[in-house]
Amino acid sequence: MILKKFLFAVVIATFISSAAFAKGGGASPDLTPGKFDYYVFALSWQPAFCEGHKEKKECVSQTEERYDAKNLALHGLWPSRKGDRQHRYAYCMVNNKIKNLDKPDSWCKMPKLNLTDETAKNLPIYMPGYASCLQNHEWYKHGTCSGLKANDYFEAAYTLDSKIADTNFGKFISANVGETVTSGDLLNEFEKDFGVGSRKYVNLFCDKAQGDDMLSEVRIYLKKQLPKNGIAEGSFALPDKSERGNCPDSFFVDKAGFSEN
């Protein structure tokens, strides 16, 4: 009788463990740097972000002349694995003391990054969240898994962002600040740059603000070997199926300055 109860308990524990693993729980993932499938290149539309974060330093200081008022800004470059729907591949070789500081109000308390003067000068232009120490969060959570040094990681990221501004895709967004656009028109511009069918490598994300659907983020999916001279047709990787945009057929491209109620 005791043996039967023991075996029954083992079966139940195994079932629970398997179910947890299927939902993204279970055994800890291998957090070896460089062991991932593709990058998520996340670009923020800062005016829309600031609608809901008016107190952020980068939002208080935003002007219509600043780069991020008319161009997609750098959010992050995330090493990702297919099947990792909860993005558990993160904080590679990062100790708990640092991880515990990874909250917006303590990002600036995280260990300072070893960046060159050139990167420290350029990064705040393309990543306005630098004013709130977003770079620390992005590095310790995502960059540590890239297999790159911090400076090389951010140099690659902001360089890619700067190149997007010169594409038909980037120019279309910039030209329609303060206007409503359609997903189809925007994705058509992406295909002008990167070939027919390339829209499957990009997702558009929107947030509700002041009753409008606003473009908030663009995610482009790239191969592990990052392009050095800007994104080209051979730069892309198919993302995990869990990566899905949420923009409706048409949405607003917000302009700098907070909308009135």
mmCIF file of N, CA and C in Angstrom, residues 43-51 71-72 169-170 172-174 176 179 181 183 186 202-209 212-219 246-248 250-255:
data_model
loop_
_atom_site.group_PDB
_atom_site.id
_atom_site.type_symbol
_atom_site.label_atom_id
_atom_site.label_comp_id
_atom_site.label_asym_id
_atom_site.label_seq_id
_atom_site.Cartn_x
_atom_site.Cartn_y
_atom_site.Cartn_z
ATOM 1 N N LEU A 43 12.426 48.651 -31.927
ATOM 2 C CA LEU A 43 12.521 50.087 -32.153
ATOM 3 C C LEU A 43 11.261 50.763 -31.624
ATOM 4 N N SER A 44 11.437 51.792 -30.837
ATOM 5 C CA SER A 44 10.322 52.467 -30.191
ATOM 6 C C SER A 44 9.921 53.728 -30.951
ATOM 7 N N TRP A 45 8.581 53.976 -31.013
ATOM 8 C CA TRP A 45 8.129 55.278 -31.472
ATOM 9 C C TRP A 45 7.929 56.106 -30.218
ATOM 10 N N GLN A 46 8.920 56.943 -29.926
ATOM 11 C CA GLN A 46 9.029 57.598 -28.635
ATOM 12 C C GLN A 46 7.864 58.534 -28.282
ATOM 13 N N PRO A 47 7.319 59.306 -29.221
ATOM 14 C CA PRO A 47 6.186 60.165 -28.854
ATOM 15 C C PRO A 47 5.020 59.383 -28.261
ATOM 16 N N ALA A 48 4.723 58.203 -28.822
ATOM 17 C CA ALA A 48 3.634 57.386 -28.282
ATOM 18 C C ALA A 48 4.012 56.815 -26.915
ATOM 19 N N PHE A 49 5.257 56.391 -26.779
ATOM 20 C CA PHE A 49 5.726 55.900 -25.475
ATOM 21 C C PHE A 49 5.544 56.983 -24.411
ATOM 22 N N CYS A 50 5.870 58.201 -24.762
ATOM 23 C CA CYS A 50 5.811 59.293 -23.790
ATOM 24 C C CYS A 50 4.391 59.680 -23.403
ATOM 25 N N GLU A 51 3.407 59.307 -24.220
ATOM 26 C CA GLU A 51 2.021 59.579 -23.844
ATOM 27 C C GLU A 51 1.682 58.920 -22.509
ATOM 28 N N ASN A 71 12.038 59.927 -35.787
ATOM 29 C CA ASN A 71 12.659 58.675 -36.221
ATOM 30 C C ASN A 71 12.462 57.593 -35.168
ATOM 31 N N LEU A 72 12.419 56.351 -35.618
ATOM 32 C CA LEU A 72 12.338 55.232 -34.684
ATOM 33 C C LEU A 72 13.576 55.220 -33.795
ATOM 34 N N PHE A 169 11.026 52.732 -45.486
ATOM 35 C CA PHE A 169 10.217 52.408 -44.313
ATOM 36 C C PHE A 169 10.340 53.509 -43.260
ATOM 37 N N GLY A 170 11.578 53.858 -42.923
ATOM 38 C CA GLY A 170 11.808 54.890 -41.920
ATOM 39 C C GLY A 170 11.327 56.249 -42.369
ATOM 40 N N PHE A 172 8.956 56.892 -44.489
ATOM 41 C CA PHE A 172 7.497 56.917 -44.546
ATOM 42 C C PHE A 172 6.920 57.274 -43.180
ATOM 43 N N ILE A 173 7.470 56.694 -42.130
ATOM 44 C CA ILE A 173 6.999 57.018 -40.779
ATOM 45 C C ILE A 173 7.280 58.481 -40.473
ATOM 46 N N SER A 174 8.491 58.922 -40.745
ATOM 47 C CA SER A 174 8.871 60.313 -40.461
ATOM 48 C C SER A 174 7.991 61.306 -41.213
ATOM 49 N N ASN A 176 4.966 60.964 -42.003
ATOM 50 C CA ASN A 176 3.560 60.895 -41.611
ATOM 51 C C ASN A 176 3.353 61.139 -40.119
ATOM 52 N N GLU A 179 -0.141 61.929 -38.498
ATOM 53 C CA GLU A 179 -1.126 61.445 -39.455
ATOM 54 C C GLU A 179 -1.523 60.002 -39.147
ATOM 55 N N VAL A 181 -1.970 56.281 -40.693
ATOM 56 C CA VAL A 181 -1.450 55.483 -41.802
ATOM 57 C C VAL A 181 -2.051 54.079 -41.721
ATOM 58 N N SER A 183 -1.444 49.835 -42.005
ATOM 59 C CA SER A 183 -0.406 48.802 -41.870
ATOM 60 C C SER A 183 0.087 48.378 -43.246
ATOM 61 N N LEU A 186 2.539 50.885 -44.793
ATOM 62 C CA LEU A 186 3.831 50.876 -44.112
ATOM 63 C C LEU A 186 4.624 49.623 -44.455
ATOM 64 N N VAL A 202 8.918 41.445 -39.878
ATOM 65 C CA VAL A 202 8.688 42.645 -39.077
ATOM 66 C C VAL A 202 7.298 42.575 -38.453
ATOM 67 N N ASN A 203 7.163 43.084 -37.242
ATOM 68 C CA ASN A 203 5.872 43.191 -36.582
ATOM 69 C C ASN A 203 5.665 44.612 -36.076
ATOM 70 N N LEU A 204 4.426 45.069 -36.155
ATOM 71 C CA LEU A 204 4.057 46.413 -35.717
ATOM 72 C C LEU A 204 3.228 46.315 -34.439
ATOM 73 N N PHE A 205 3.584 47.127 -33.450
ATOM 74 C CA PHE A 205 2.875 47.112 -32.170
ATOM 75 C C PHE A 205 2.277 48.490 -31.908
ATOM 76 N N CYS A 206 1.039 48.493 -31.413
ATOM 77 C CA CYS A 206 0.333 49.732 -31.127
ATOM 78 C C CYS A 206 -0.182 49.742 -29.690
ATOM 79 N N ASP A 207 -0.322 50.949 -29.150
ATOM 80 C CA ASP A 207 -0.927 51.166 -27.837
ATOM 81 C C ASP A 207 -2.080 52.148 -27.995
ATOM 82 N N LYS A 208 -3.035 52.047 -27.085
ATOM 83 C CA LYS A 208 -4.131 53.007 -27.041
ATOM 84 C C LYS A 208 -3.698 54.226 -26.242
ATOM 85 N N ALA A 209 -3.916 55.407 -26.794
ATOM 86 C CA ALA A 209 -3.632 56.657 -26.076
ATOM 87 C C ALA A 209 -4.624 57.702 -26.548
ATOM 88 N N ASP A 212 -6.953 56.776 -29.310
ATOM 89 C CA ASP A 212 -6.423 56.406 -30.627
ATOM 90 C C ASP A 212 -5.492 55.206 -30.539
ATOM 91 N N ASP A 213 -5.480 54.402 -31.598
ATOM 92 C CA ASP A 213 -4.448 53.377 -31.742
ATOM 93 C C ASP A 213 -3.212 54.069 -32.281
ATOM 94 N N MET A 214 -2.108 54.001 -31.516
ATOM 95 C CA MET A 214 -0.873 54.670 -31.913
ATOM 96 C C MET A 214 0.259 53.664 -32.103
ATOM 97 N N LEU A 215 1.026 53.848 -33.160
ATOM 98 C CA LEU A 215 2.229 53.046 -33.338
ATOM 99 C C LEU A 215 3.142 53.265 -32.141
ATOM 100 N N SER A 216 3.557 52.180 -31.492
ATOM 101 C CA SER A 216 4.422 52.304 -30.323
ATOM 102 C C SER A 216 5.764 51.611 -30.510
ATOM 103 N N GLU A 217 5.777 50.530 -31.304
ATOM 104 C CA GLU A 217 7.042 49.804 -31.461
ATOM 105 C C GLU A 217 7.049 49.024 -32.767
ATOM 106 N N VAL A 218 8.232 48.904 -33.330
ATOM 107 C CA VAL A 218 8.476 48.070 -34.500
ATOM 108 C C VAL A 218 9.518 47.042 -34.106
ATOM 109 N N ARG A 219 9.263 45.786 -34.422
ATOM 110 C CA ARG A 219 10.247 44.729 -34.150
ATOM 111 C C ARG A 219 10.638 44.051 -35.447
ATOM 112 N N ASN A 246 0.241 43.759 -33.024
ATOM 113 C CA ASN A 246 -1.153 43.966 -32.639
ATOM 114 C C ASN A 246 -1.777 45.230 -33.240
ATOM 115 N N CYS A 247 -1.079 45.863 -34.186
ATOM 116 C CA CYS A 247 -1.644 47.072 -34.777
ATOM 117 C C CYS A 247 -2.855 46.740 -35.650
ATOM 118 N N PRO A 248 -3.887 47.577 -35.593
ATOM 119 C CA PRO A 248 -5.042 47.389 -36.485
ATOM 120 C C PRO A 248 -4.680 47.804 -37.910
ATOM 121 N N SER A 250 -5.367 50.453 -39.498
ATOM 122 C CA SER A 250 -4.884 51.833 -39.554
ATOM 123 C C SER A 250 -4.601 52.321 -38.140
ATOM 124 N N PHE A 251 -3.654 53.233 -38.021
ATOM 125 C CA PHE A 251 -3.250 53.729 -36.704
ATOM 126 C C PHE A 251 -2.586 55.094 -36.865
ATOM 127 N N PHE A 252 -2.423 55.766 -35.749
ATOM 128 C CA PHE A 252 -1.896 57.124 -35.718
ATOM 129 C C PHE A 252 -0.402 57.104 -35.429
ATOM 130 N N VAL A 253 0.360 57.965 -36.114
ATOM 131 C CA VAL A 253 1.780 58.160 -35.825
ATOM 132 C C VAL A 253 1.874 59.425 -34.977
ATOM 133 N N ASP A 254 2.031 59.252 -33.697
ATOM 134 C CA ASP A 254 1.966 60.366 -32.758
ATOM 135 C C ASP A 254 3.128 61.345 -32.974
ATOM 136 N N LYS A 255 2.895 62.590 -32.606
ATOM 137 C CA LYS A 255 3.939 63.596 -32.699
ATOM 138 C C LYS A 255 4.418 63.977 -31.304
#
